[in-house]
Amino acid sequence: MPDTFAELGLSEPILKAISDLGYEAPTPIQAQTIGLLMQGGDVIGQAQTGTGKTAAFALPMLERVDPALRQVQAIVLAPTRELAVQVAEACHKYGRYRGISVLPVYGGQPIDRQLRGLRQGAQVVIGTPGRVMDHIRRGSLDLSHVCYVVLDEADEMLDMGFIEDIEWILQHVPADRQTALFSATMPQPIRALAQKYMRDPVTVSIEREQLTVPTTEQTYYDVAPSAKLNAVSAILDHEMPGAAIIFTRTKLAASELTESLSGRGYSVDALHGDLSQAARDSVMRRFRDGQLEILVATDVAARGLDIENVSHVINYDIPNDPEAYVHRIGRTGRAGRTGAAITLVTPRERRLLKDIERMSGARIRPMKLPTRADVAARRVEALKTSIRDRVQQGDLEPYLVLVQGLGEELDLAEVAAAALSLAATADRRGPLVMVEPEEETPAETPKSVNGMVRLFIDAGRKDGVRPADIVGAIANEASIPGRAIGAIDIYDRFSFVEIPERYVDDVLAAMSRTTLKGHDVTFKVAIPRESQAPREDLPRRRPPRDSGAPSRPARRPMRPTHRPPGRPGRG
Ligand code: AMP
């Protein structure tokens, strides 16, 4: 497998853009698919979010687009507007030195802006199927120059009921094109789609044999991307690691995190590929000697390092593949010592975590972020332990004379407290404060992520429920704009929908009076992801309805709904 991006045949402008982003080496899915796509072949990539799949299809796509031709030459279909925007941003960054114009199109955004973007010569369009169809029908999206099509998160698009739309779009794209399909799972309809619309596709999956991991204590925390820095601080303060290595995905992220942590008073330095050998040696020496508490490193930089005494490995960014996970956590718990491996997982990376668990055979336990009260209690315990140890050690003569002298004028308990408070001024965390546990909120409340709250509905695909039904019911019954409704996940027997926090009470109240597809349904705030069974393990049985809730009056059926035009919120 190629070890560098340069070996994949990418051009200078693209290589420069990736280097700017701090990528040091291709991830496994990139190493295996980019070459194939560069040669013009169709590829099916079985990979999750977090593996680096976006760059895997985007870099060859951006190489194929002719910057001089102001026509749409590539189309990426994505299940949600969030993903469409995210992919568009990534493409914009990857293509910046080739001067390629990228346009996201999705439902919920004024169509005028999209029409203008298309008229101005967008070359890569990234959109949700509904809105892409709209543009094709209106004649605003000319497909005659399209030579590269990507279906991103195909299984999600299937789950959301987009399969017919995708077929329709594929039938309107010139047959003489290259097609890439990325999907975390390969259900039958997706395989059938690939067979019908792709030319001799090569399937690449990053499945591997079982990997074995040491018996390190492994845990993970669910966090929103924007809450990672606070989360890692709370974890560090609570865990009080002797020596920790924190892994980030890119050298840029390593530098930024080092700066932020150092600004918060931690003793930390970075180890990444841009450092000279002398600088690396110096950082390593300080870490080994215990002068540095924390080393922030990329996988490449940490390769081959043999460090004893690492008490904690923290994956600030979840690694792109299971093998990297095993390498990373192999750095703790060495030589019979116990170690801890902690991973921060954003909602979109949950499946990748599942993969890592499955392939490494490891049990990674969910944890709740420590509250301020937890951190304070831990600090008090640590202080008590160090005082007991110090007393045991003895040799306190000069201090005892001082205390006895003070004891003649002051209360001895107060003397001891004052001494501790003086010692605390040297502590990064500042003075000790009393925190009442019952007033506590967790460092990051799992209930709302980016202002959206996930609701659980006890009806799913087998009850005939489709995304449009949920959008229609909520929009009609709770009178909230359809486009405000976020991601919808439909399973056999139940579903989830994301609602802006401010509408949650209205939606819960309105939905307690209605039915969905003729079924009495319960809407409730979803159990936070920490305590929720991982996706693939979700129970297939119908969960108990109304667990303990008082019985309600019979409900009226919801008003008939129509499929909202352009599927507000999703395309
Ligand atoms: P994706 O699976 O495409 O959503 O990518 C997950 C994350 O990995 C994104 O934050 C990317 O910026 C990052 N990423 C992708 N490729 C690489 C790479 N080769 N090295 C480091 N980070 C990467």
Coordinates of C-alpha atoms and ligand atoms in Angstrom, one line a residue:
M1 CA 0.0 0.0 0.0
P2 CA 1.3 3.5 -0.8
D3 CA 2.5 5.3 2.3
T4 CA 2.4 8.8 1.0
F5 CA -0.1 10.9 -1.0
A6 CA 2.6 11.6 -3.6
E7 CA 2.7 7.9 -4.5
L8 CA -1.0 8.0 -5.4
G9 CA -0.4 10.1 -8.5
L10 CA -2.0 13.3 -7.2
S11 CA -1.0 16.6 -8.7
E12 CA 1.0 19.3 -7.0
P13 CA -1.9 21.7 -6.3
I14 CA -3.9 18.9 -4.6
L15 CA -0.8 17.7 -2.7
K16 CA -0.3 21.2 -1.5
A17 CA -3.9 21.6 -0.3
I18 CA -3.7 18.3 1.7
S19 CA -0.4 19.3 3.2
D20 CA -1.9 22.7 4.3
L21 CA -4.7 20.7 6.1
G22 CA -2.0 18.8 8.0
Y23 CA -2.7 15.4 6.6
E24 CA 0.6 13.4 6.9
A25 CA -0.3 10.1 5.2
P26 CA -3.2 8.5 3.4
T27 CA -5.7 6.6 5.6
P28 CA -6.3 2.9 4.6
I29 CA -9.4 3.7 2.6
Q30 CA -7.6 6.5 0.8
A31 CA -4.5 4.3 0.1
Q32 CA -6.7 1.6 -1.4
T33 CA -9.2 3.7 -3.5
I34 CA -7.5 6.8 -4.7
G35 CA -5.2 4.9 -7.1
L36 CA -8.1 3.0 -8.6
L37 CA -10.2 6.1 -9.0
M38 CA -7.3 8.0 -10.6
Q39 CA -7.1 5.3 -13.2
G40 CA -10.7 5.9 -14.1
G41 CA -12.3 2.8 -12.6
D42 CA -15.6 2.5 -10.7
V43 CA -15.1 1.8 -7.0
I44 CA -17.4 0.7 -4.2
G45 CA -15.8 1.8 -0.8
Q46 CA -17.2 0.2 2.3
A47 CA -16.2 2.8 4.9
Q48 CA -17.7 4.8 7.7
T49 CA -17.5 8.5 8.5
G50 CA -14.2 9.1 10.2
T51 CA -12.2 6.8 7.9
G52 CA -11.2 9.6 5.5
K53 CA -13.7 8.5 2.9
T54 CA -14.5 12.1 1.7
A55 CA -10.9 12.7 0.5
A56 CA -10.9 9.2 -0.9
F57 CA -13.5 10.1 -3.5
A58 CA -13.0 13.8 -3.6
L59 CA -9.3 14.0 -4.5
P60 CA -9.5 11.9 -7.7
M61 CA -12.8 13.8 -8.5
L62 CA -11.1 17.1 -8.2
E63 CA -8.2 15.9 -10.4
R64 CA -10.7 14.9 -13.1
V65 CA -12.5 18.3 -13.2
D66 CA -11.2 20.6 -15.8
P67 CA -10.8 24.1 -14.2
A68 CA -11.1 25.8 -17.5
L69 CA -14.5 24.3 -18.3
R70 CA -17.3 26.3 -16.5
Q71 CA -19.7 23.4 -16.5
V72 CA -20.9 20.9 -13.9
Q73 CA -18.5 18.0 -14.3
A74 CA -19.0 16.1 -11.1
I75 CA -21.9 15.4 -8.8
V76 CA -21.9 14.0 -5.2
L77 CA -25.2 12.8 -3.7
A78 CA -25.4 12.8 0.1
P79 CA -28.3 11.9 2.4
T80 CA -28.5 15.1 4.5
R81 CA -27.9 18.7 4.1
E82 CA -25.3 18.6 6.9
L83 CA -23.3 16.0 5.1
A84 CA -23.7 17.9 1.8
V85 CA -22.3 21.1 3.4
Q86 CA -19.5 19.2 5.1
V87 CA -18.4 17.4 1.9
A88 CA -18.7 20.7 -0.1
E89 CA -16.4 22.4 2.5
A90 CA -13.9 19.6 2.3
C91 CA -13.9 19.7 -1.6
H92 CA -13.5 23.4 -1.5
K93 CA -10.4 23.1 0.6
Y94 CA -9.0 20.1 -1.3
G95 CA -9.5 21.9 -4.7
R96 CA -8.5 25.4 -3.7
Y97 CA -5.2 25.4 -5.6
R98 CA -6.8 24.0 -8.7
G99 CA -9.4 26.8 -8.6
I100 CA -12.4 24.5 -8.7
S101 CA -15.8 25.9 -7.9
V102 CA -17.9 23.8 -5.6
L103 CA -21.6 24.3 -4.9
P104 CA -23.8 22.6 -2.2
V105 CA -27.5 22.3 -3.1
Y106 CA -30.0 21.1 -0.6
G107 CA -33.6 21.6 0.4
G108 CA -34.3 24.3 3.0
Q109 CA -31.9 26.8 1.4
P110 CA -33.3 29.5 -0.9
I111 CA -33.2 28.1 -4.4
D112 CA -32.2 31.5 -5.9
R113 CA -28.8 31.3 -4.4
Q114 CA -28.3 27.9 -5.9
L115 CA -29.5 29.0 -9.3
R116 CA -27.0 31.8 -9.2
G117 CA -24.2 29.5 -8.2
L118 CA -25.1 27.1 -11.1
R119 CA -25.3 30.0 -13.6
Q120 CA -21.9 31.3 -12.4
G121 CA -20.3 28.0 -13.5
A122 CA -20.2 25.6 -10.5
Q123 CA -18.0 22.7 -11.5
V124 CA -18.8 20.3 -8.7
V125 CA -22.3 20.0 -7.2
I126 CA -22.9 18.3 -3.9
G127 CA -26.5 17.8 -3.0
T128 CA -29.3 15.9 -1.5
P129 CA -31.2 13.8 -4.0
G130 CA -34.5 15.8 -3.7
R131 CA -33.0 19.1 -4.5
V132 CA -30.7 17.8 -7.2
M133 CA -33.8 16.3 -8.9
D134 CA -35.6 19.7 -8.6
H135 CA -32.7 21.4 -10.4
I136 CA -32.6 18.7 -13.2
R137 CA -36.3 19.1 -13.7
R138 CA -36.1 22.9 -13.8
G139 CA -33.3 22.7 -16.3
S140 CA -31.0 24.6 -14.1
L141 CA -28.6 21.7 -13.7
D142 CA -27.1 20.6 -17.0
L143 CA -25.7 17.2 -16.7
S144 CA -24.3 16.8 -20.2
H145 CA -20.7 17.4 -19.0
V146 CA -20.8 15.2 -15.9
C147 CA -18.1 12.6 -15.9
Y148 CA -17.8 11.7 -12.2
V149 CA -20.7 10.7 -9.9
V150 CA -20.4 9.9 -6.2
L151 CA -23.0 8.3 -4.0
D152 CA -21.9 9.1 -0.5
E153 CA -23.4 7.2 2.5
A154 CA -25.5 5.2 0.1
D155 CA -27.0 3.0 2.9
E156 CA -28.2 6.2 4.7
M157 CA -29.8 7.4 1.5
L158 CA -31.6 4.1 1.2
D159 CA -32.8 4.3 4.8
M160 CA -34.2 7.7 4.1
G161 CA -36.2 6.5 1.1
F162 CA -34.1 8.2 -1.6
I163 CA -33.3 5.1 -3.6
E164 CA -35.7 5.8 -6.5
D165 CA -34.6 9.4 -6.7
I166 CA -31.0 8.2 -7.0
E167 CA -31.9 5.8 -9.8
W168 CA -33.7 8.6 -11.5
I169 CA -30.7 10.9 -11.3
L170 CA -28.3 8.2 -12.5
Q171 CA -30.5 7.6 -15.5
H172 CA -30.1 11.3 -16.4
V173 CA -26.3 11.4 -16.1
P174 CA -24.3 10.5 -19.3
A175 CA -23.6 6.7 -19.3
D176 CA -20.0 7.4 -20.1
R177 CA -19.0 8.4 -16.6
Q178 CA -17.1 7.2 -13.6
T179 CA -19.1 6.2 -10.5
A180 CA -17.9 5.9 -6.9
L181 CA -20.2 4.5 -4.2
F182 CA -19.4 4.8 -0.5
S183 CA -21.5 3.0 2.1
A184 CA -20.9 1.8 5.6
T185 CA -23.0 -1.3 5.0
M186 CA -24.0 -3.1 1.8
P187 CA -27.7 -4.0 2.0
Q188 CA -29.1 -5.8 -1.0
P189 CA -30.8 -2.8 -2.7
I190 CA -27.4 -1.0 -2.6
R191 CA -25.7 -4.0 -4.2
A192 CA -28.4 -4.1 -6.8
L193 CA -28.0 -0.4 -7.5
A194 CA -24.3 -0.9 -8.0
Q195 CA -24.7 -3.8 -10.3
K196 CA -27.2 -1.8 -12.5
Y197 CA -25.4 1.5 -12.6
M198 CA -21.7 0.9 -12.2
R199 CA -19.2 -0.6 -14.6
D200 CA -17.1 -3.5 -13.2
P201 CA -16.8 -1.8 -9.9
V202 CA -13.9 -2.9 -7.6
T203 CA -15.0 -3.3 -4.0
V204 CA -12.6 -2.0 -1.3
S205 CA -13.3 -2.6 2.3
I206 CA -11.1 -1.9 5.2
E207 CA -12.2 -5.0 7.0
R208 CA -9.3 -6.9 8.4
E209 CA -8.6 -9.9 10.5
Q210 CA -9.2 -9.6 14.2
L211 CA -6.6 -7.4 15.9
T212 CA -5.6 -8.0 19.4
V213 CA -5.3 -5.3 22.0
P214 CA -3.6 -5.3 25.4
T215 CA -5.8 -5.5 28.5
T216 CA -5.9 -1.7 28.9
E217 CA -9.0 -0.2 30.4
Q218 CA -10.8 1.3 27.4
T219 CA -13.6 3.9 27.5
Y220 CA -15.2 6.5 25.3
Y221 CA -17.1 9.7 25.7
D222 CA -19.8 11.0 23.4
V223 CA -19.1 14.7 22.6
A224 CA -20.2 17.3 20.0
P225 CA -17.2 18.4 17.8
S226 CA -17.3 21.9 19.3
A227 CA -17.2 20.5 22.9
K228 CA -14.0 18.4 22.5
L229 CA -11.6 20.9 24.1
N230 CA -13.7 21.3 27.2
A231 CA -14.3 17.6 27.4
V232 CA -10.6 16.7 27.2
S233 CA -9.8 19.3 29.9
A234 CA -12.5 17.9 32.2
I235 CA -11.1 14.4 31.6
L236 CA -7.5 15.4 32.2
D237 CA -8.6 17.2 35.5
H238 CA -10.5 14.2 36.6
E239 CA -8.1 11.5 35.6
M240 CA -4.9 13.4 36.6
P241 CA -2.7 11.3 34.4
G242 CA 0.9 10.8 35.3
A243 CA 1.9 10.9 31.7
A244 CA -0.6 11.1 28.8
I245 CA -0.3 10.9 25.0
I246 CA -3.2 12.7 23.2
F247 CA -3.6 11.7 19.6
T248 CA -5.0 14.0 16.9
R249 CA -5.6 13.3 13.3
T250 CA -3.5 16.0 11.7
K251 CA -0.4 18.0 12.6
L252 CA -2.4 21.1 12.4
A253 CA -4.8 19.8 15.1
A254 CA -1.8 18.7 17.2
S255 CA -0.4 22.2 17.2
E256 CA -3.7 23.9 17.9
L257 CA -4.6 21.5 20.7
T258 CA -1.2 21.9 22.3
E259 CA -1.6 25.7 22.2
S260 CA -5.1 25.5 23.8
L261 CA -4.0 23.2 26.5
S262 CA -0.9 25.1 27.3
G263 CA -3.1 28.3 27.5
R264 CA -5.2 26.4 30.1
G265 CA -2.0 25.8 32.1
Y266 CA -1.2 22.1 31.3
S267 CA 2.3 21.1 30.8
V268 CA 2.2 19.9 27.2
D269 CA 4.1 19.9 24.0
A270 CA 3.5 18.6 20.5
L271 CA 5.1 15.9 18.4
H272 CA 4.4 15.9 14.7
G273 CA 6.0 15.4 11.3
D274 CA 7.0 19.1 10.8
L275 CA 9.5 19.1 13.7
S276 CA 13.2 18.8 13.1
Q277 CA 14.9 15.7 14.6
A278 CA 16.5 17.9 17.2
A279 CA 13.2 19.3 18.3
R280 CA 11.6 15.9 18.4
D281 CA 14.4 14.5 20.5
S282 CA 14.1 17.4 23.0
V283 CA 10.3 16.9 23.3
M284 CA 10.7 13.2 23.9
R285 CA 13.5 13.8 26.5
R286 CA 11.3 16.1 28.5
F287 CA 8.3 13.7 28.3
R288 CA 10.4 10.7 29.4
D289 CA 12.0 12.7 32.3
G290 CA 8.5 13.7 33.5
Q291 CA 9.0 17.4 32.8
L292 CA 6.0 17.2 30.4
E293 CA 2.7 15.8 31.6
I294 CA 1.1 15.6 28.1
L295 CA 2.4 14.8 24.6
V296 CA 0.1 15.7 21.8
A297 CA 1.0 13.5 18.8
T298 CA -0.1 12.4 15.3
D299 CA 0.0 8.7 14.4
V300 CA 2.9 9.3 12.0
A301 CA 5.0 11.1 14.6
A302 CA 4.3 8.5 17.3
R303 CA 5.2 5.6 15.0
G304 CA 7.9 3.4 16.5
L305 CA 8.2 5.4 19.7
D306 CA 8.9 3.3 22.7
I307 CA 7.9 5.1 25.8
E308 CA 7.5 3.5 29.2
N309 CA 5.2 4.8 31.9
V310 CA 2.4 6.2 29.8
S311 CA -0.6 6.1 32.1
H312 CA -3.2 7.4 29.6
V313 CA -3.7 7.4 25.8
I314 CA -6.4 9.8 24.8
N315 CA -7.8 9.8 21.3
Y316 CA -8.9 13.4 20.9
D317 CA -9.7 12.4 17.3
I318 CA -10.9 8.8 16.9
P319 CA -8.3 7.1 14.7
N320 CA -9.2 6.5 11.0
D321 CA -9.0 2.8 11.3
P322 CA -9.0 0.0 13.8
E323 CA -5.3 -0.8 13.3
A324 CA -4.3 2.7 14.2
Y325 CA -6.4 2.4 17.3
V326 CA -4.6 -0.7 18.4
H327 CA -1.2 0.9 17.7
R328 CA -2.2 4.0 19.7
I329 CA -3.4 2.2 22.8
G330 CA -0.5 -0.2 22.7
R331 CA 1.5 2.7 24.1
T332 CA -0.1 2.5 27.5
G333 CA -0.3 -0.4 30.0
R334 CA 3.2 -1.5 29.1
A335 CA 5.3 -3.9 31.1
G336 CA 2.5 -5.1 33.4
R337 CA 1.4 -1.6 34.3
T338 CA -2.2 -0.6 34.1
G339 CA -3.2 2.0 31.6
A340 CA -6.2 3.8 30.4
A341 CA -7.3 4.4 26.8
I342 CA -9.9 7.1 26.3
T343 CA -11.6 8.0 23.0
L344 CA -13.7 11.1 22.2
V345 CA -16.5 10.2 19.8
T346 CA -18.7 12.6 17.9
P347 CA -22.1 11.5 16.9
R348 CA -21.1 10.9 13.3
E349 CA -18.2 8.7 14.4
R350 CA -20.3 6.2 16.4
R351 CA -20.2 3.6 13.6
L352 CA -16.4 3.8 13.4
L353 CA -16.2 3.1 17.1
K354 CA -18.4 0.0 16.6
D355 CA -16.0 -1.1 13.8
I356 CA -13.0 -0.7 16.1
E357 CA -14.7 -2.7 18.8
R358 CA -15.7 -5.4 16.5
M359 CA -12.3 -5.7 14.8
S360 CA -10.2 -5.4 17.8
G361 CA -12.5 -7.6 20.0
A362 CA -12.1 -4.9 22.6
R363 CA -14.9 -3.8 24.9
I364 CA -14.9 0.0 25.0
R365 CA -17.2 1.3 27.7
P366 CA -19.3 4.4 27.4
M367 CA -18.6 7.0 30.1
K368 CA -20.2 10.2 31.2
L369 CA -18.1 13.3 31.2
P370 CA -17.0 14.2 34.7
T371 CA -19.0 17.1 36.3
R372 CA -17.3 20.0 38.1
A373 CA -18.2 18.3 41.3
D374 CA -16.6 15.1 40.2
V375 CA -13.4 16.9 39.3
A376 CA -13.4 18.8 42.6
A377 CA -14.0 15.6 44.6
R378 CA -11.2 13.9 42.8
R379 CA -8.8 16.8 43.5
V380 CA -9.7 16.6 47.2
E381 CA -9.0 12.9 47.3
A382 CA -5.7 13.4 45.6
L383 CA -4.7 16.1 48.0
K384 CA -5.6 13.9 51.0
T385 CA -3.5 11.1 49.6
S386 CA -0.5 13.3 49.0
I387 CA -0.8 14.7 52.5
R388 CA -1.0 11.2 54.1
D389 CA 2.0 10.1 52.0
R390 CA 4.0 13.1 53.1
V391 CA 3.1 12.5 56.8
Q392 CA 4.2 8.9 56.4
Q393 CA 7.4 10.0 54.9
G394 CA 8.3 12.0 58.0
D395 CA 11.2 14.5 58.2
L396 CA 8.9 17.4 58.8
E397 CA 10.9 18.9 61.7
P398 CA 11.3 22.6 60.6
Y399 CA 7.6 22.7 59.6
L400 CA 6.4 21.2 62.8
V401 CA 8.3 23.8 64.8
L402 CA 6.6 26.5 62.7
V403 CA 3.1 25.0 63.2
Q404 CA 3.6 24.6 66.9
G405 CA 4.6 28.2 67.2
L406 CA 1.5 29.3 65.2
G407 CA -0.6 27.0 67.4
E408 CA -0.1 29.3 70.3
E409 CA -2.1 32.1 68.6
L410 CA -4.2 30.3 66.0
D411 CA -6.5 27.3 65.6
L412 CA -4.4 24.4 64.2
A413 CA -7.1 23.4 61.7
E414 CA -7.1 26.9 60.2
V415 CA -3.3 26.9 60.1
A416 CA -3.4 23.6 58.1
A417 CA -6.2 25.0 55.8
A418 CA -4.2 28.2 55.1
A419 CA -1.1 26.2 54.3
L420 CA -3.1 24.1 51.8
S421 CA -4.6 27.2 50.2
L422 CA -1.2 28.7 49.8
A423 CA 0.0 25.5 48.1
A424 CA -3.1 25.6 45.8
T425 CA -2.1 29.0 44.4
A426 CA 0.7 27.2 42.5
D427 CA -1.9 24.8 41.1
R428 CA -3.1 25.3 37.5
R429 CA -6.6 24.8 38.7
G430 CA -6.5 27.6 41.2
P431 CA -8.1 27.6 44.6
L432 CA -10.2 24.8 45.8
V433 CA -13.9 25.6 45.6
M434 CA -16.9 23.9 47.1
V435 CA -19.2 22.4 44.4
E436 CA -22.6 21.2 45.4
P437 CA -23.2 17.9 43.4
E438 CA -27.0 18.4 43.1
E439 CA -26.5 21.8 41.4
E440 CA -24.2 20.2 38.9
T441 CA -24.7 19.9 35.2
P442 CA -22.3 17.7 33.3
A443 CA -19.4 19.5 31.6
E444 CA -21.4 18.9 28.4
T445 CA -25.0 18.0 28.6
P446 CA -25.8 15.2 26.2
K447 CA -29.4 16.2 25.8
S448 CA -28.8 18.9 23.2
V449 CA -26.0 18.8 20.6
N450 CA -25.6 22.0 18.6
G451 CA -29.0 23.1 19.8
M452 CA -30.7 19.9 18.5
V453 CA -32.4 17.4 20.7
R454 CA -33.0 13.8 19.6
L455 CA -36.4 12.4 20.1
F456 CA -37.3 8.7 20.1
I457 CA -40.5 7.5 18.4
D458 CA -41.7 4.0 19.0
A459 CA -42.7 3.3 15.4
G460 CA -40.5 2.5 12.5
R461 CA -40.1 1.1 9.0
K462 CA -42.2 -2.0 9.8
D463 CA -45.1 0.4 10.8
G464 CA -44.9 2.0 7.4
V465 CA -43.2 5.1 8.7
R466 CA -41.1 7.1 6.2
P467 CA -39.1 10.3 6.8
A468 CA -41.7 12.3 5.0
D469 CA -44.4 11.1 7.5
I470 CA -42.4 12.2 10.5
V471 CA -41.6 15.6 8.9
G472 CA -45.3 16.0 7.9
A473 CA -46.7 15.0 11.2
I474 CA -44.4 17.3 13.2
A475 CA -44.7 20.2 10.9
N476 CA -48.5 20.0 10.8
E477 CA -49.3 19.1 14.4
A478 CA -46.7 21.2 16.2
S479 CA -46.8 24.0 13.6
I480 CA -43.0 24.2 13.2
P481 CA -41.3 24.8 9.9
G482 CA -40.4 21.5 8.2
R483 CA -36.9 22.8 7.4
A484 CA -36.2 23.2 11.1
I485 CA -36.4 19.5 11.6
G486 CA -33.0 17.8 11.6
A487 CA -31.7 14.3 10.9
I488 CA -34.2 11.4 10.9
D489 CA -33.1 7.8 11.5
I490 CA -35.7 5.1 10.8
Y491 CA -35.2 1.6 12.1
D492 CA -37.6 -1.4 11.8
R493 CA -39.6 -0.7 15.0
F494 CA -38.6 2.8 16.0
S495 CA -37.2 6.0 14.8
F496 CA -35.3 9.1 15.9
V497 CA -35.8 12.7 14.9
E498 CA -33.7 15.7 15.8
I499 CA -35.7 18.9 16.8
P500 CA -34.3 22.3 17.7
E501 CA -34.3 22.6 21.5
R502 CA -36.7 25.4 21.6
Y503 CA -39.5 23.4 19.9
V504 CA -39.1 20.2 22.0
D505 CA -41.9 20.9 24.4
D506 CA -44.3 21.9 21.6
V507 CA -43.5 18.8 19.7
L508 CA -43.9 16.5 22.7
A509 CA -47.2 18.1 23.6
A510 CA -48.6 18.0 20.0
M511 CA -47.5 14.5 19.3
S512 CA -49.0 13.1 22.5
R513 CA -52.4 13.8 20.9
T514 CA -51.9 12.3 17.5
T515 CA -51.1 9.0 15.7
L516 CA -48.5 8.2 13.1
K517 CA -49.6 6.0 10.1
G518 CA -52.6 4.9 12.2
H519 CA -50.5 3.9 15.2
D520 CA -50.5 5.3 18.7
V521 CA -47.0 6.6 19.1
T522 CA -44.9 7.8 21.9
F523 CA -42.4 10.6 21.3
K524 CA -39.9 11.1 24.0
V525 CA -36.5 12.6 24.5
A526 CA -34.0 9.9 23.4
I527 CA -31.8 8.3 26.0
P528 CA -28.5 10.1 25.8
R529 CA -26.1 8.3 23.6
E530 CA -23.8 7.2 26.4
S531 CA -26.3 4.8 27.8
Q532 CA -27.9 3.8 24.5
A533 CA -27.1 0.5 22.9
P534 CA -24.7 0.9 20.0
R535 CA -26.5 1.2 16.7
E536 CA -26.2 -2.3 15.4
D537 CA -27.1 -3.7 18.8
L538 CA -30.4 -1.8 19.1
P539 CA -33.2 -4.1 20.1
R540 CA -35.3 -5.5 17.2
R541 CA -38.2 -6.1 19.6
R542 CA -40.7 -3.3 20.0
P543 CA -39.5 -1.4 23.0
P544 CA -42.1 -1.2 25.8
R545 CA -44.6 1.6 25.1
D546 CA -45.1 4.3 27.6
S547 CA -42.8 2.9 30.2
G548 CA -44.6 3.8 33.3
A549 CA -46.3 6.9 31.9
P550 CA -49.9 7.4 32.8
S551 CA -52.4 6.3 30.2
R552 CA -53.7 8.9 27.9
P553 CA -57.0 9.6 26.3
A554 CA -57.6 8.2 22.8
R555 CA -55.9 10.2 20.2
R556 CA -57.2 11.7 17.0
P557 CA -55.4 10.8 13.8
M558 CA -53.0 13.3 12.5
R559 CA -54.1 15.4 9.6
P560 CA -53.3 13.9 6.3
T561 CA -49.8 14.9 5.2
H562 CA -48.3 15.2 1.9
R563 CA -44.7 14.7 1.0
P564 CA -43.3 18.2 1.7
P565 CA -42.0 19.8 -1.5
G566 CA -38.3 19.2 -1.8
R567 CA -38.4 17.4 1.5
P568 CA -37.7 20.2 3.8
G569 CA -34.7 19.5 6.0
R570 CA -33.3 16.6 4.0
G571 CA -33.3 17.6 0.4
Ligands
AMP1 P1 -14.3 11.6 6.7 O1 -14.3 10.1 7.0 O2 -14.1 11.8 5.3 O3 -15.5 12.3 7.3 O4 -13.0 12.2 7.4 C1 -12.8 12.2 8.8 C2 -11.8 13.2 9.2 O5 -10.5 12.8 8.9 C3 -11.9 14.6 8.7 O6 -11.8 15.5 9.7 C4 -10.8 14.7 7.7 O7 -10.4 16.0 7.6 C5 -9.8 13.8 8.3 N1 -8.8 13.2 7.4 C6 -9.1 12.7 6.2 N2 -8.0 12.1 5.6 C7 -7.0 12.3 6.5 C8 -5.6 12.0 6.5 N3 -5.1 11.3 5.5 N4 -4.9 12.3 7.5 C9 -5.5 13.0 8.6 N5 -6.7 13.3 8.7 C10 -7.5 13.0 7.6

